[in-house]
Amino acid sequence: MKTVNREILVSRIRPDFNGTLVAVPYKVRNIDGYLKKLSSYSGKRPTLSSDLQLMITFEQDESDFSDLQFLQKEFPNDFRVSKRNRNSHQEAASSVSKQQLQQVTGRINEQIAKCLPQSPWSEEKDEPREPGNSVSEKVCDILKKQFGASDSRFVTSGREDIDVRMLGTGRPFVVELRNCRITSPVRGLNYLETLKAVEKTINSQKDIKVNFLTRLPRDIAEKLSVGQEDKRKQYCAYCYSILPISDEQFATARSKIPLTIVQKTPVRVLKRRALLDRERTVYTMDFLKLDDHHFEVRLETQAGTYIKEFVHGDFGRTRPSLAELLGVDQGEVDILELDVEQVDLEWPPSIKQSPIKFR
Amino acid sequence: MTSPSFSYASVVDRIYSRRSSELYDNIAYLHHPSGVTVVVLRTIPSSEVIEVDFGSTKKHGADRSTNQVSGKGKRGALILQTDSKLCTFKCQDGTEHVVRAGVRGTLVEMNDRLKTHPDLIRTAPDNQGYIAIITYGAGVRDTDGMGDELPKKRLHLK
């Protein structure tokens, strides 16, 4: 930027240079000048096949911070935060970024729907995705319309399979809206009211519910993805076993908890993940016997545990599996339904003092 | 909840497609739609299996069970041809059986529990006694060499 600036200034001030200056880049002109001097002093000429490399660095400290500030003030339109820099922009440019970023967060429940994928997804590679039929779309579409955003990013604390419901207080999520046109409803403290209304709109949809919608500054919102593996989740699974299970077997299994299990990457995700051994902890486990073959198990595990594989053993690649703990691994134990009861994370983070006032 | 029926599709049949092998009758493939296949034994020997051998030092070198793959792309995986040997197992009655791949792909994992518990291949062929896991390369979900779909096994509550 600085060299172009200089070029243009010089060409305007000194028309007698006739545009030669602009045609030949500044760097090259400098180097030419140096080369001539060098060859006249040493009698040698530059060549590519030499072992000696000469590097000439030009440092220019004329343009500096005050120049940057002047330009930002006079031409704010030209300062755009490019997509790549969204998360790592330099300090100087951020305060005048024209694109408004907003972070809206809350907790989300997928209560009724059992067939709702998190993001737009289709089973076959070439089938077009059914628009609007995913959790991320159901939430983001409404928010995008409300605030006139061009783009949104939906981030949650963990994901579940398409056939698993999220109950209880819900799963924490953050939606980042870019290029918001309609920002007055969330300026200052207005967002408290606006988001309540938005919450109602989203909840009027059949399959999902959100609550605790609030607005957060980016640095706090980013904490959602930090410390993923320390989180705990509670699940409730409805299972069956081919071999009958007695009360003593349930009691023996429960006595082994808390327990560390080792899971190899499940076969159903092996195509897109590396083959690894994962150690995870099961913190609590409780059984409800429904009959000799059916039971419900309530578990609290470390985040990142594959529950289905823990129950049926995944070809014996998850050890110990629930079947082993119950002593029925000659038969089979399988899961019929899985619900996530609770994601143990305090979210949105409680703001101790009065709610944050946004610009 | 509706009243429970007394037989269920097994875990494996619920998720995987059970296919025969075009080349070798003694194995079956449990193929996951994402593009991963688990090789399992189809003709179960009547006598107890006493040893499973993954690599023949005489002929083909490489001990299959020490095959280490890394990363999402499964670098370091052994490339399999249709007649690549996966393992050989010996039974109590002295018979020896060879298991060959039957498909072309890359070998991701062999069941090393068969080293310590060889009879699993006979008692739990669809579960802890699986033989190997094969995949096919980025984006490829299917391959030749797999025959028709075999009937699903239903499990009855005992």
XYZ file of C-alpha atoms in Angstrom:
517
model
C 0.000 0.000 0.000
C 2.741 2.369 0.910
C 4.696 2.052 -2.323
C 1.622 2.513 -4.462
C 0.799 5.610 -2.474
C 4.177 7.071 -3.138
C 3.985 6.259 -6.826
C 0.718 8.029 -7.239
C 1.838 11.048 -5.269
C 5.022 11.404 -7.255
C 3.284 11.020 -10.572
C 0.884 13.768 -9.622
C 3.481 16.145 -8.252
C 6.124 15.631 -10.918
C 4.450 15.256 -14.280
C 7.815 15.756 -15.949
C 8.759 12.193 -14.995
C 6.371 11.200 -17.690
C 5.015 8.126 -16.128
C 8.223 6.129 -16.397
C 8.240 5.923 -12.683
C 4.845 4.376 -12.521
C 5.614 1.828 -15.181
C 8.692 0.402 -13.495
C 8.132 -0.808 -9.931
C 9.900 1.067 -7.187
C 11.710 -2.011 -5.956
C 13.197 -2.709 -9.353
C 14.406 0.840 -9.794
C 16.164 0.717 -6.469
C 17.799 -2.580 -7.218
C 18.955 -1.377 -10.610
C 20.632 1.579 -8.990
C 22.409 -0.648 -6.493
C 23.450 -3.175 -9.090
C 25.162 -0.539 -11.149
C 27.146 0.663 -8.167
C 28.006 -2.845 -7.086
C 29.309 -3.888 -10.441
C 31.355 -0.754 -10.825
C 32.995 -1.324 -7.422
C 33.612 -5.032 -7.686
C 33.870 -5.487 -11.392
C 31.446 -8.379 -11.163
C 28.003 -8.854 -12.606
C 25.086 -10.577 -10.990
C 24.235 -14.074 -12.087
C 21.787 -16.725 -11.009
C 24.260 -19.558 -10.888
C 26.393 -18.068 -8.162
C 26.636 -19.391 -4.638
C 26.724 -15.947 -3.121
C 23.345 -14.461 -2.445
C 22.977 -10.818 -1.684
C 19.819 -9.688 -0.005
C 18.931 -6.042 0.166
C 16.176 -5.009 2.539
C 14.489 -1.668 2.278
C 12.908 -0.514 5.454
C 10.531 2.292 5.254
C 9.326 3.921 8.388
C 7.636 6.911 6.905
C 4.177 5.461 6.757
C 3.210 4.479 10.190
C 0.412 4.280 12.637
C -0.678 7.877 12.266
C -1.069 7.374 8.532
C -3.210 4.340 9.173
C -5.411 6.268 11.510
C -5.843 9.118 9.068
C -6.907 6.737 6.343
C -9.263 4.876 8.604
C -10.946 8.101 9.537
C -11.290 9.441 6.014
C -11.991 6.234 4.146
C -13.675 3.763 6.502
C -15.386 2.052 3.605
C -12.144 0.660 2.370
C -11.324 -1.194 5.513
C -12.926 -4.589 5.296
C -12.305 -7.475 7.608
C -11.796 -10.294 5.147
C -13.315 -13.670 5.835
C -10.012 -15.285 6.606
C -9.123 -12.665 9.137
C -12.359 -12.853 10.947
C -10.818 -14.495 13.938
C -7.356 -13.088 13.863
C -7.524 -9.503 12.718
C -4.917 -7.009 13.760
C -5.787 -4.682 16.560
C -5.669 -1.492 14.517
C -8.346 -2.304 12.004
C -10.891 -3.948 14.205
C -12.519 -0.907 15.707
C -13.690 0.438 12.378
C -14.743 -2.769 10.727
C -17.791 -2.004 8.713
C -19.202 -5.467 8.964
C -21.150 -5.903 12.111
C -20.600 -9.116 13.907
C -23.005 -10.284 16.471
C -22.928 -13.216 18.777
C -26.205 -14.559 19.980
C -26.188 -17.481 22.313
C -28.518 -19.600 24.328
C -29.443 -23.193 24.946
C -31.297 -25.388 22.561
C -33.532 -28.365 23.010
C -34.523 -30.806 20.377
C -37.489 -32.214 22.047
C -39.918 -33.764 19.701
C -38.021 -34.296 16.535
C -36.035 -37.425 16.287
C -34.983 -36.989 12.729
C -33.432 -33.611 12.749
C -29.789 -33.373 11.790
C -27.722 -30.590 13.255
C -26.562 -29.036 10.005
C -27.903 -29.402 6.488
C -27.275 -32.985 5.538
C -28.463 -35.524 3.082
C -27.957 -39.240 2.973
C -26.745 -39.633 -0.563
C -23.940 -37.502 -1.791
C -25.787 -36.122 -4.746
C -29.234 -35.719 -3.312
C -30.074 -32.083 -2.718
C -30.442 -31.174 0.891
C -33.901 -30.498 2.105
C -33.815 -26.813 2.893
C -34.643 -25.754 6.389
C -34.690 -29.225 7.788
C -31.862 -29.020 10.223
C -31.369 -27.576 13.659
C -28.874 -25.010 12.503
C -31.185 -23.783 9.793
C -34.217 -23.590 12.021
C -32.422 -21.327 14.437
C -30.260 -19.349 12.073
C -32.890 -18.623 9.452
C -35.036 -16.783 11.935
C -32.109 -14.881 13.381
C -30.813 -13.991 9.945
C -34.142 -12.601 8.906
C -34.568 -10.664 12.122
C -31.253 -8.892 11.885
C -30.718 -8.834 8.159
C -27.521 -10.837 8.357
C -25.921 -12.186 5.246
C -24.268 -15.153 6.813
C -24.373 -17.153 9.979
C -22.284 -19.669 11.789
C -23.830 -22.143 14.197
C -21.587 -23.597 16.860
C -22.697 -25.905 19.646
C -21.097 -27.579 22.538
C -21.033 -31.055 21.076
C -23.252 -32.730 18.531
C -25.386 -35.809 18.606
C -26.551 -38.244 15.990
C -29.644 -37.603 14.006
C -31.702 -40.046 16.025
C -30.781 -38.777 19.455
C -32.908 -36.242 21.269
C -31.645 -33.441 23.464
C -33.779 -32.987 26.560
C -33.377 -31.242 29.888
C -31.997 -27.744 29.925
C -30.693 -28.020 26.413
C -27.407 -27.796 24.630
C -25.409 -24.552 24.681
C -24.923 -22.912 21.326
C -23.591 -19.733 19.778
C -24.743 -18.182 16.537
C -22.479 -15.674 14.878
C -24.261 -13.343 12.504
C -22.275 -11.432 9.953
C -23.141 -8.262 8.106
C -26.182 -7.409 10.165
C -28.178 -4.667 8.577
C -30.788 -4.224 11.278
C -28.846 -3.469 14.408
C -30.990 -1.045 16.375
C -32.944 -3.783 18.130
C -29.752 -4.942 19.775
C -27.943 -1.731 20.509
C -27.368 -0.720 24.063
C -29.644 -2.757 26.230
C -32.432 -3.208 23.707
C -31.302 -6.707 22.991
C -32.833 -8.007 26.176
C -36.334 -7.339 24.889
C -35.672 -8.223 21.276
C -34.207 -11.579 22.054
C -37.162 -12.528 24.199
C -39.390 -11.966 21.203
C -37.030 -13.919 18.974
C -37.075 -16.765 21.464
C -40.838 -16.916 21.201
C -40.701 -17.038 17.426
C -38.215 -19.860 17.365
C -40.153 -21.800 19.952
C -43.329 -21.607 17.956
C -41.719 -24.084 15.588
C -42.577 -27.670 16.183
C -39.364 -29.491 16.641
C -37.010 -27.362 18.603
C -37.015 -25.041 21.542
C -34.490 -22.507 22.658
C -34.118 -20.661 25.900
C -31.822 -18.259 27.674
C -31.194 -16.350 24.466
C -28.829 -13.511 25.079
C -26.132 -11.527 23.360
C -22.478 -11.920 24.236
C -19.241 -10.270 23.225
C -17.022 -12.403 21.067
C -14.342 -13.194 23.627
C -16.812 -14.725 26.024
C -18.677 -16.522 23.291
C -15.479 -18.217 22.167
C -15.197 -19.961 25.495
C -17.857 -22.347 24.303
C -15.362 -24.317 22.331
C -12.655 -24.274 24.949
C -12.114 -27.248 27.197
C -14.287 -29.621 25.234
C -12.999 -32.711 26.923
C -13.623 -31.592 30.472
C -17.316 -31.399 29.976
C -19.716 -34.034 31.128
C -22.955 -35.168 29.659
C -25.845 -37.163 30.979
C -27.632 -39.684 28.841
C -30.597 -41.945 29.179
C -30.643 -45.055 27.022
C -33.330 -47.644 26.547
C -31.691 -50.985 25.859
C -32.345 -54.662 25.492
C -30.275 -57.728 26.101
C -30.616 -61.103 24.412
C -29.654 -62.961 27.550
C -31.723 -62.200 30.630
C -30.173 -59.999 33.280
C -30.711 -60.409 36.975
C -30.680 -57.777 39.688
C -27.328 -59.018 40.935
C -25.810 -58.397 37.559
C -27.047 -54.824 37.605
C -25.631 -54.358 41.078
C -22.250 -55.770 40.046
C -22.103 -53.464 37.082
C -22.952 -50.445 39.165
C -20.235 -51.251 41.652
C -17.585 -50.916 38.996
C -18.358 -47.235 38.396
C -16.588 -44.778 38.122
C -14.729 -46.453 35.338
C -12.331 -45.579 32.545
C -13.098 -47.157 29.239
C -10.993 -47.311 26.116
C -12.772 -46.833 22.833
C -11.259 -47.390 19.455
C -12.714 -45.084 16.834
C -16.131 -46.591 16.080
C -16.477 -48.302 12.729
C -19.348 -46.069 11.698
C -17.147 -42.954 11.846
C -13.909 -44.633 10.836
C -14.143 -43.380 7.294
C -13.717 -39.773 8.263
C -11.722 -39.977 11.469
C -8.337 -41.325 12.378
C -8.034 -44.686 14.051
C -7.258 -43.849 17.671
C -7.677 -45.189 21.139
C -9.768 -42.849 23.223
C -9.851 -43.049 26.976
C -13.036 -41.794 28.499
C -14.521 -41.857 31.959
C -17.964 -42.990 32.980
C -18.780 -41.073 36.121
C -22.143 -42.469 37.182
C -24.469 -45.179 35.980
C -27.921 -46.213 37.148
C -30.225 -48.915 35.910
C -33.945 -49.269 35.771
C -34.996 -52.821 35.042
C -38.094 -53.000 32.883
C -38.218 -56.739 32.449
C -35.749 -59.597 32.121
C -34.534 -58.339 28.815
C -35.205 -54.621 28.749
C -33.793 -51.880 30.873
C -33.056 -48.213 30.982
C -29.635 -46.944 31.885
C -28.813 -43.437 32.946
C -25.175 -42.465 32.537
C -22.963 -39.490 33.102
C -19.854 -39.606 30.974
C -17.001 -37.469 29.795
C -17.717 -35.512 26.638
C -16.643 -37.341 23.519
C -17.780 -40.771 24.654
C -19.589 -42.791 22.041
C -22.538 -44.081 24.014
C -23.942 -46.466 21.449
C -20.578 -48.136 21.116
C -20.234 -48.344 24.868
C -23.521 -50.220 25.077
C -23.060 -52.722 22.283
C -19.291 -52.957 22.281
C -18.646 -52.167 18.610
C -17.140 -55.566 17.719
C -15.370 -55.591 21.043
C -13.411 -52.470 20.220
C -14.810 -50.544 23.169
C -13.708 -52.082 26.411
C -15.170 -52.663 28.780
C -18.579 -52.428 27.194
C -21.868 -52.444 29.014
C -22.396 -56.033 27.915
C -19.142 -57.008 29.593
C -19.987 -55.139 32.765
C -23.316 -56.884 33.008
C -21.719 -60.208 32.288
C -23.746 -60.878 29.176
C -21.146 -60.468 26.506
C -21.797 -63.897 25.054
C -25.116 -62.512 23.980
C -25.849 -59.066 22.783
C -26.896 -55.798 24.259
C -28.173 -53.097 21.998
C -29.619 -49.643 22.294
C -33.129 -48.885 21.186
C -33.353 -45.204 22.032
C -30.929 -42.611 23.280
C -31.616 -39.230 24.797
C -29.188 -36.660 26.043
C -30.488 -35.434 29.325
C -28.065 -32.743 30.239
C -24.967 -31.011 29.050
C -23.098 -29.908 32.133
C -21.949 -26.482 31.226
C -22.939 -23.181 32.750
C -24.193 -21.357 29.737
C -24.838 -18.593 28.911
C -22.176 -17.557 31.400
C -23.837 -15.570 34.107
C -22.913 -11.945 34.036
C -22.394 -10.932 37.629
C -22.793 -7.207 37.206
C -25.522 -5.556 35.149
C -25.991 -6.857 31.605
C -23.388 -5.795 29.077
C -24.268 -2.693 27.153
C -23.374 -3.051 23.504
C -22.293 -0.237 21.259
C -43.929 -47.538 24.136
C -45.468 -50.339 22.119
C -45.196 -53.793 23.611
C -41.802 -55.259 22.830
C -41.543 -57.861 20.110
C -39.570 -60.925 20.899
C -36.966 -60.772 18.224
C -34.764 -57.938 17.147
C -32.478 -57.376 14.223
C -28.975 -57.770 15.561
C -26.864 -54.684 16.107
C -24.910 -55.518 13.048
C -27.833 -56.056 10.741
C -29.411 -52.857 11.894
C -26.500 -50.766 10.724
C -24.512 -52.764 8.203
C -25.379 -54.465 4.966
C -24.438 -58.113 5.104
C -22.967 -59.284 1.834
C -21.428 -62.466 0.596
C -18.074 -62.544 -1.112
C -17.902 -63.289 -4.802
C -14.607 -65.070 -4.539
C -14.539 -66.764 -1.175
C -17.430 -68.534 0.413
C -16.018 -68.720 3.876
C -16.273 -65.022 4.599
C -18.958 -62.381 4.601
C -18.753 -58.619 4.529
C -20.518 -56.274 6.854
C -20.537 -53.157 4.799
C -21.258 -49.790 6.348
C -22.777 -47.258 3.943
C -20.066 -44.741 4.717
C -17.504 -46.958 3.009
C -16.023 -49.190 5.691
C -16.275 -52.972 5.558
C -15.807 -55.444 8.361
C -14.746 -58.910 7.272
C -16.298 -61.711 9.285
C -16.258 -65.444 9.080
C -19.203 -67.048 7.326
C -18.625 -70.774 7.398
C -18.150 -71.564 11.030
C -15.899 -74.563 11.697
C -17.308 -77.188 13.993
C -14.193 -77.746 15.976
C -12.665 -75.230 18.310
C -10.181 -72.771 16.891
C -6.898 -72.932 18.718
C -4.710 -70.503 16.861
C -5.052 -67.561 14.546
C -1.997 -66.576 12.613
C -1.726 -63.157 11.072
C 1.482 -63.297 9.206
C 3.474 -66.074 7.790
C 7.163 -65.541 8.299
C 7.881 -68.167 5.674
C 6.031 -66.723 2.763
C 4.584 -63.263 2.943
C 6.406 -61.473 5.720
C 4.346 -58.658 7.150
C 2.539 -59.549 10.331
C -0.852 -58.070 9.603
C -1.667 -57.391 13.191
C 1.173 -54.952 13.676
C -0.007 -52.823 10.792
C -0.100 -49.244 12.055
C -2.258 -46.684 10.339
C -2.238 -43.019 11.110
C -4.477 -40.107 10.390
C -7.791 -39.709 8.715
C -6.383 -40.900 5.431
C -5.107 -44.114 7.035
C -1.539 -43.703 5.921
C 0.602 -46.798 6.326
C -2.273 -49.136 5.678
C -1.569 -52.349 3.861
C -2.993 -52.382 0.355
C -5.009 -55.499 -0.270
C -5.583 -57.342 -3.484
C -8.450 -59.731 -3.840
C -6.304 -62.710 -3.015
C -4.290 -61.135 -0.215
C -4.154 -63.362 2.813
C -5.669 -61.871 5.904
C -4.981 -64.692 8.320
C -4.937 -68.435 8.764
C -6.512 -70.310 11.615
C -6.001 -73.798 12.944
C -8.650 -75.899 14.556
C -8.568 -78.518 17.263
C -9.104 -81.269 14.728
C -5.991 -80.248 12.833
C -7.603 -78.493 9.895
C -6.197 -75.218 8.679
C -8.279 -72.518 7.078
C -7.070 -69.549 5.098
C -8.923 -66.294 4.999
C -8.321 -64.050 2.032
C -9.580 -60.549 1.459
C -11.738 -61.011 -1.608
C -11.890 -57.279 -2.285
C -9.356 -54.639 -3.165
C -8.902 -51.989 -0.561
C -6.731 -50.905 2.317
C -6.466 -52.798 5.555
C -7.176 -50.515 8.472
C -7.270 -52.906 11.366
C -7.052 -56.565 12.232
C -8.643 -57.991 15.305
C -5.678 -58.617 17.558
C -7.877 -60.052 20.266
C -7.876 -63.197 18.171
C -4.264 -63.699 19.170
C -5.213 -64.251 22.788
C -8.735 -65.562 22.289
C -8.705 -67.364 18.948
C -11.980 -69.136 19.504
C -13.896 -65.863 19.323
C -13.805 -66.235 15.587
C -16.092 -69.210 15.979
C -18.241 -68.248 18.972
C -18.812 -64.602 18.152
C -18.033 -64.161 14.472
C -20.201 -61.072 14.086
C -19.033 -59.414 17.223
C -15.778 -59.751 19.118
C -14.539 -62.347 16.637
C -14.450 -60.101 13.596
C -11.458 -60.575 11.344
C -10.520 -57.278 9.764
C -11.651 -53.805 8.814
C -11.132 -52.577 5.279
C -11.694 -49.253 3.652
C -11.329 -47.984 0.149
C -9.720 -44.607 -0.166
C -11.029 -41.089 0.005
C -14.597 -40.681 -1.062
C -15.026 -44.255 -2.223
C -17.896 -46.001 -0.550
C -18.302 -49.208 -2.432
C -16.264 -51.744 -4.278
C -16.504 -54.819 -6.506
C -16.132 -58.247 -5.100
C -19.080 -58.122 -2.805
C -21.919 -60.372 -3.758
C -25.546 -60.443 -2.864
C -27.087 -59.430 0.312
C -27.374 -62.268 2.797
C -30.428 -62.682 4.985
C -30.321 -60.626 8.141
C -30.041 -62.469 11.392
C -32.807 -61.970 13.857
C -31.986 -62.417 17.490
C -34.493 -63.976 19.784
C -34.638 -63.182 23.432
C -33.585 -66.198 25.393
